[in-house]
Short mmCIF file of C-alpha atoms in Angstrom, two decimals:
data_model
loop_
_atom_site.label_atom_id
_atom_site.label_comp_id
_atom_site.label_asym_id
_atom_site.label_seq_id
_atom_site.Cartn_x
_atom_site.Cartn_y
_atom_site.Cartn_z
CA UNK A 10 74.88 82.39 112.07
CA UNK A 11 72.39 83.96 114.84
CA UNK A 12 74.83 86.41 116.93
CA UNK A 13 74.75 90.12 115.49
CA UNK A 14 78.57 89.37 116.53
CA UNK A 15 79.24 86.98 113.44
CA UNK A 16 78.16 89.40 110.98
CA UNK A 17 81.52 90.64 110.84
CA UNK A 18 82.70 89.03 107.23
CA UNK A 19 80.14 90.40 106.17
CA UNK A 20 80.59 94.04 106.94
CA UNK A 21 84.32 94.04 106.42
CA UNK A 22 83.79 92.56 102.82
CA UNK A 23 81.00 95.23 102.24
CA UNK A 24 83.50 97.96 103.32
CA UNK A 25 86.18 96.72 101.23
CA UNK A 26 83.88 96.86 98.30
CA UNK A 27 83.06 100.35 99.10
CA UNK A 28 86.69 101.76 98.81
CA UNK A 29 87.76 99.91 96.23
CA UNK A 30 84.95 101.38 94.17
CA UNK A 31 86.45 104.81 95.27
CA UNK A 32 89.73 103.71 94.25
CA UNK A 33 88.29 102.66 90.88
CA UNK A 34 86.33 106.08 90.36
CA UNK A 35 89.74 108.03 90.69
CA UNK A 36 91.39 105.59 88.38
CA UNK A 37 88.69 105.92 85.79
CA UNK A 38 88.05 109.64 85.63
CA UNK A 39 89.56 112.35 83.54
CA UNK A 40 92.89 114.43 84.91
CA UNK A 41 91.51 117.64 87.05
CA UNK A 42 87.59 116.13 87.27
CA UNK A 43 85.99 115.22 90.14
CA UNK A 44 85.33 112.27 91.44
CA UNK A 45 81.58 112.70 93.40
CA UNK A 46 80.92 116.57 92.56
CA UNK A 47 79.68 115.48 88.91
CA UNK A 48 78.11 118.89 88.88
CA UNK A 49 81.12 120.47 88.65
CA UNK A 50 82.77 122.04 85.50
CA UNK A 51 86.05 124.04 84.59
CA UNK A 52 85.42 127.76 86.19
CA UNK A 53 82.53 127.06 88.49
CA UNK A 54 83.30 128.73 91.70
CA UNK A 55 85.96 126.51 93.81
CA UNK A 56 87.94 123.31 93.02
CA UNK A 57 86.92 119.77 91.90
CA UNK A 58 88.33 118.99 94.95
CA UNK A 59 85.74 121.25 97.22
CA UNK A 60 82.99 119.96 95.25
CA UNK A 61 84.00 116.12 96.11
CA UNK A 62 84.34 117.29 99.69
CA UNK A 63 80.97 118.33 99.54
CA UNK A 64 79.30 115.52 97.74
CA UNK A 65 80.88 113.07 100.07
CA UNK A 66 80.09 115.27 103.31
CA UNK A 67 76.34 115.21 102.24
CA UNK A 68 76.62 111.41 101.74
CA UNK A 69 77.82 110.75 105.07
CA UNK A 70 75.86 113.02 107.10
CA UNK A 71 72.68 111.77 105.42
CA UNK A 72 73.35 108.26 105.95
CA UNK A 73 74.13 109.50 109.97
CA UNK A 74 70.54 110.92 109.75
CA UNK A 75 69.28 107.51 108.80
CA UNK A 76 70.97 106.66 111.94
CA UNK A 77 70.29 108.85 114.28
CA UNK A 78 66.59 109.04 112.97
CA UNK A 79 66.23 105.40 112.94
CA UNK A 80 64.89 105.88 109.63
CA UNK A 81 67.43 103.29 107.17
CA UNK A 82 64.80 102.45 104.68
CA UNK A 83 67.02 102.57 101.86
CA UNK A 84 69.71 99.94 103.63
CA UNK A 85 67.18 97.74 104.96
CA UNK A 86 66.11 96.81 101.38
CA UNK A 87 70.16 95.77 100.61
CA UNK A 88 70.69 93.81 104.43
CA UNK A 89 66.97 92.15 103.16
CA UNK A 90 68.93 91.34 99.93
CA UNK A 91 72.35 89.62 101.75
CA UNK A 92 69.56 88.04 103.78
CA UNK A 93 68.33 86.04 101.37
CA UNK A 94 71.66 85.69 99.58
CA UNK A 95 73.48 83.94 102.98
CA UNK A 96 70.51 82.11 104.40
CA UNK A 97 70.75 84.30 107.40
CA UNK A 98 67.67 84.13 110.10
CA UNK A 99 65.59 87.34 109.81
CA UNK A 100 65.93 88.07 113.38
CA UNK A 101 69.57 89.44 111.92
CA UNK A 102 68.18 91.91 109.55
CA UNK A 103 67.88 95.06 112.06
CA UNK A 104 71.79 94.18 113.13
CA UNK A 105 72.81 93.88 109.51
CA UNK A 106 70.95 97.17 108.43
CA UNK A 107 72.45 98.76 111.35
CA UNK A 108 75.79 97.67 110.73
CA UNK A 109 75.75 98.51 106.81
CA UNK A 110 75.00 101.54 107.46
CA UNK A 111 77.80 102.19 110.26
CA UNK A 112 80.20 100.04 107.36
CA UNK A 113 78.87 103.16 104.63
CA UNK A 114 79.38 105.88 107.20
CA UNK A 115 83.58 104.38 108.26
CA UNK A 116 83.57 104.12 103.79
CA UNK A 117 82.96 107.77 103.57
CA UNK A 118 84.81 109.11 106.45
CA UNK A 119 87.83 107.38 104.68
CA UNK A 120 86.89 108.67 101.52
CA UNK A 121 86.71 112.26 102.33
CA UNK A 122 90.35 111.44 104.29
CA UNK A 123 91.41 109.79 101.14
CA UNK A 124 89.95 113.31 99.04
CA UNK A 125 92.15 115.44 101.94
CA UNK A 126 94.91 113.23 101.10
CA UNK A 127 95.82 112.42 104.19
CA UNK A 128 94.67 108.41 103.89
CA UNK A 129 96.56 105.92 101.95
CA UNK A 130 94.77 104.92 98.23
CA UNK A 131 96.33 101.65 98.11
CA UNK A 132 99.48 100.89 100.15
CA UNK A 133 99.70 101.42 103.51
CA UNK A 134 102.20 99.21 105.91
CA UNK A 135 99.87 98.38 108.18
CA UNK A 136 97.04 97.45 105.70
CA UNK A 137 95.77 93.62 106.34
CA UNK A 138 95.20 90.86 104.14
CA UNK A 139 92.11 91.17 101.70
CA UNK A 140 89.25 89.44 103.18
CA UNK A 141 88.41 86.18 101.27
CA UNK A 142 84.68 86.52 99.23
CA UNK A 143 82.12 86.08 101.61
CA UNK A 144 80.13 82.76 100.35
CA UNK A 145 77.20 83.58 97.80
CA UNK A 146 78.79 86.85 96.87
CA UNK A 147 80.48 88.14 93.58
CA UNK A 148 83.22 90.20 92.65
CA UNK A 149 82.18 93.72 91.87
CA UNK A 150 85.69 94.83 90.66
CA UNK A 151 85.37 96.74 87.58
CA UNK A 152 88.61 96.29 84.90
CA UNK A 153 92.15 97.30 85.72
CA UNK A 154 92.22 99.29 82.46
CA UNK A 155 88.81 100.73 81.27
CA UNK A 156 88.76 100.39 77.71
CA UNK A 157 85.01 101.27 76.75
CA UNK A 158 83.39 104.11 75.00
CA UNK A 159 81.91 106.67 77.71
CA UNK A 160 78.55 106.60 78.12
CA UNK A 161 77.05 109.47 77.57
CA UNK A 162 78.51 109.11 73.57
CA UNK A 163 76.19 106.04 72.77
CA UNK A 164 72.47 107.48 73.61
CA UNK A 165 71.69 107.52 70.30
CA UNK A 166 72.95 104.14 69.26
CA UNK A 167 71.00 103.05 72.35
CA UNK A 168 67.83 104.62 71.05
CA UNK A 169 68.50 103.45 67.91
CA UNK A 170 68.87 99.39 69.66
CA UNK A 171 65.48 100.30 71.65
CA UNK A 172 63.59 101.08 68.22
CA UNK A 173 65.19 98.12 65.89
CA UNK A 174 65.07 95.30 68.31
CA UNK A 175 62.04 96.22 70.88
CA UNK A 176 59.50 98.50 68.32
CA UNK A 177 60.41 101.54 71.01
CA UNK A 178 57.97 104.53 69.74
CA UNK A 179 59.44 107.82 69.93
CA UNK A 180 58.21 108.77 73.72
CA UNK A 181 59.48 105.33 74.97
CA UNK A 182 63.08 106.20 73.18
CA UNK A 183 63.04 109.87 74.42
CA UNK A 184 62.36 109.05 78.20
CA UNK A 185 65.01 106.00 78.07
CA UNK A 186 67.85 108.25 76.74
CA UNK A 187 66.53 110.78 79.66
CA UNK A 188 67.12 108.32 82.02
CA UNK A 189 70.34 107.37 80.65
CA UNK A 190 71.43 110.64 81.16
CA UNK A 191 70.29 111.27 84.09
CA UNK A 192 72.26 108.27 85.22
CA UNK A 193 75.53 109.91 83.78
CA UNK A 194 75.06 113.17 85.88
CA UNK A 195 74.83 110.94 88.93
CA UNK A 196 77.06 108.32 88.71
CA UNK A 197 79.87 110.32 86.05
CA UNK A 198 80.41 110.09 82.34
CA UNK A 199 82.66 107.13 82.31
CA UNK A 200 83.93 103.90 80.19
CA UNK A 201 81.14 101.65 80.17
CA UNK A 202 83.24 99.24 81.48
CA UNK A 203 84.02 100.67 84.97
CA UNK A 204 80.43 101.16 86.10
CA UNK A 205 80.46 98.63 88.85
CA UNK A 206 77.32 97.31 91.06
CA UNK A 207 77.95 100.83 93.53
CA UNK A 208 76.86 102.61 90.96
CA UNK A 209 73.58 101.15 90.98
CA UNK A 210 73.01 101.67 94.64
CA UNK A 211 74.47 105.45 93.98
CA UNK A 212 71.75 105.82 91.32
CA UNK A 213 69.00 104.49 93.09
CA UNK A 214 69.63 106.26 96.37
CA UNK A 215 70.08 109.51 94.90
CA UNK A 216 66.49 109.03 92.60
CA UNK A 217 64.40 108.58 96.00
CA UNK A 218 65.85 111.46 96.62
CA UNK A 219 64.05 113.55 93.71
CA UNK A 220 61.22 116.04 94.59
CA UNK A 221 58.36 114.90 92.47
CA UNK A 222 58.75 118.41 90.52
CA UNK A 223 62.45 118.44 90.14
CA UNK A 224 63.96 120.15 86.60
CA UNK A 225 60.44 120.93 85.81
CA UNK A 226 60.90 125.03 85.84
CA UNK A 227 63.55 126.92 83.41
CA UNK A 228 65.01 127.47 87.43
CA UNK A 229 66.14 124.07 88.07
CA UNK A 230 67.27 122.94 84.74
CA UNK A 231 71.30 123.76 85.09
CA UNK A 232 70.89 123.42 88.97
CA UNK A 233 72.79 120.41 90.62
CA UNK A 234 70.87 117.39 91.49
CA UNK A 235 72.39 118.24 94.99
CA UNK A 236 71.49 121.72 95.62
CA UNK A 237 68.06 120.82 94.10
CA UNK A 238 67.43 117.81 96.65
CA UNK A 239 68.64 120.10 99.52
CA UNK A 240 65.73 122.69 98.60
CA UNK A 241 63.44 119.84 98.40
CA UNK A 242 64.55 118.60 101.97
CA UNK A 243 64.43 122.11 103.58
CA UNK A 244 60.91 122.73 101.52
CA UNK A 245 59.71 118.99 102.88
CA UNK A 246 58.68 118.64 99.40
CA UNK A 247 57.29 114.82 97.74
CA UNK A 248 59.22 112.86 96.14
CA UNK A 249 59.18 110.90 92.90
CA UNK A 250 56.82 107.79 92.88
CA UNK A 251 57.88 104.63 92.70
CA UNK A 252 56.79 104.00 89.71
CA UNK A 253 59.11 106.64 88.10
CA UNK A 254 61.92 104.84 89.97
CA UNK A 255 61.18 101.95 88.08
CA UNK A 256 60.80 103.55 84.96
CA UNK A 257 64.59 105.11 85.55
CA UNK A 258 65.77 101.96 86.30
CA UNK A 259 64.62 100.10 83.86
CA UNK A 260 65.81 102.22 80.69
CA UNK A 261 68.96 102.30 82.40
CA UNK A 262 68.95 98.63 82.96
CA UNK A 263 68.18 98.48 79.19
CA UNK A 264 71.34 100.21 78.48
CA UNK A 265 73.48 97.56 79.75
CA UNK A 266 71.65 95.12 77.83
CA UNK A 267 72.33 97.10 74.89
CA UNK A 268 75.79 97.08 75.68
CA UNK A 269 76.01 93.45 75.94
CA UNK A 270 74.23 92.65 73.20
CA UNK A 271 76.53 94.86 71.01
CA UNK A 272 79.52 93.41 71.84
CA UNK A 273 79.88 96.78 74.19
CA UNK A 274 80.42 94.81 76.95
CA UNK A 275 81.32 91.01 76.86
CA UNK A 276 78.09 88.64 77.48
CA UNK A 277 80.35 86.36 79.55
CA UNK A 278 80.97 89.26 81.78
CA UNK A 279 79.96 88.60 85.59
CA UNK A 280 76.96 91.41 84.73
CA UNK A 281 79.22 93.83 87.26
CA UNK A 282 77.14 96.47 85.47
CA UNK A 283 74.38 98.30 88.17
CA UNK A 284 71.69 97.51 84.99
CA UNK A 285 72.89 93.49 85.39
CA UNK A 286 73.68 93.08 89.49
CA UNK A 287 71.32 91.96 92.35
CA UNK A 288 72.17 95.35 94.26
CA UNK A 289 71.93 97.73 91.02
CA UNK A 290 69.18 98.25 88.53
CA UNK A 291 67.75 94.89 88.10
CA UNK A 292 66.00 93.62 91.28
CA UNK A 293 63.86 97.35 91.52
CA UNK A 294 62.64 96.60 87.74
CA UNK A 295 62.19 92.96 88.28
#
């Protein structure tokens, strides 16, 4: 594969994963709750609806910035990961990074018509055959019927795990279950079992995102992580290091461990988990 032209497959199967993520995230949460807004709650101004609209609007544009800036950091490191998964010839990775990123923008644009409800969630007469997997790749398809605990209930039995089976110390513990939560208020308190391998990319995008300073004054601390990164992008301000990124990552990536290991989540599970996948959590901490 050398033409930019055969990268199709590729891109169609990365779009398909995309929406049926979506589709997954509205089966998954709670009647009434949103689906992308996680910052919203029962009586804050507007609907859950609005605040979807305007997590997924932010998503988008950003991504069109990316474009239009020629600045896709954040996809190149994926397209360098399918790369190395397909044997492709590195003279593709600008096309494929290009093209993910157009694949992310179509995802969105049909997930905000999908929010509108004026897109089809499943059937539509028109709708072609699935793609088959593309070779190398793995299904990402989290369970038809989540049956887990949510998340956000086990931080203490995951401290707990951290201090009986790795000697965590009391800081180590407090900044893992900070991650942790910090990874339910992006991603959504949800089954363990439906996190899929999006997740992970959701996660890690929205953590580069972080001014260095971010919930550090009594101002910030019940502000969305959305209106918080907008001041930080109007204000130009740092963001976190790498090495906190890593740090995030891997408690979080400890967490599915945890889960696994305590019959949570099945060990013979295809690791769909973002802490267990090649896209989510584990190839930043490795």
């Amino acid at each position: 594969m050398t033409d930019p032209g055969d990268l199709g497959p590729i891109l169609r199967a990365y779009l398909q994963e995309f929406l049926a993520d979506d589709l997954q995230r509205r089966i998954g949460r709670a009647s009434g709750s949103p689906v992308y807004g996680y910052w919203w709650e029962p009586g804050d101004p507007g609907t859950a609806t609005d605040a979807d609209l305007q997590a997924i609007r932010q998503a988008r544009d950003s991504l069109k910035r990316d474009l239009a800036e020629n600045s896709p950091k954040e996809m190149e490191e994926y397209a360098e990961q399918l790369i190395r998964e397909h044997g492709l010839p590195e003279q593709l990775l600008g096309p494929l990074t290009y093209g993910l990123l157009e694949a992310a923008i179509r995802g969105w644009e049909t997930v905000e018509k999908r929010t509108l409800g004026t897109e089809p969630l499943v059937f539509a007469q028109d709708q072609p055959s699935p793609n088959p997997p593309v070779s190398g790749g793995s299904s990402d398809s989290p369970p038809a019927t989540p049956s887990g605990p949510m998340a956000s209930t086990l931080s203490g039995a995951f401290g707990k795990w951290g201090r009986e089976s790795a000697g965590w110390t009391a800081g180590v513990e407090s900044q893992a279950r900070v991650s942790l939560a910090l990874f339910v208020e992006v991603c959504g308190d949800r089954p363990v079992d439906v996190y899929t391998r999006g997740d992970g990319d959701t996660f890690r995008n929205t953590l580069r995102k972080l001014p260095t300073v971010y919930r550090k004054s009594a101002n910030d601390r019940d502000k969305p992580l959305v209106e918080i990164i907008a001041e930080a992008d109007k204000a130009k301000a740092p963001r976190i290091s790498e090495k906190t990124l890593k740090r995030h990552f891997w408690a979080v990536s400890r967490f599915f461990a945890f889960l696994q290991e305590t019959g949570r989540l099945p060990k013979t599970a295809d690791r769909r988990g973002p802490g267990n996948s090649d896209r989510g959590l584990s190839s930043v901490c490795s």
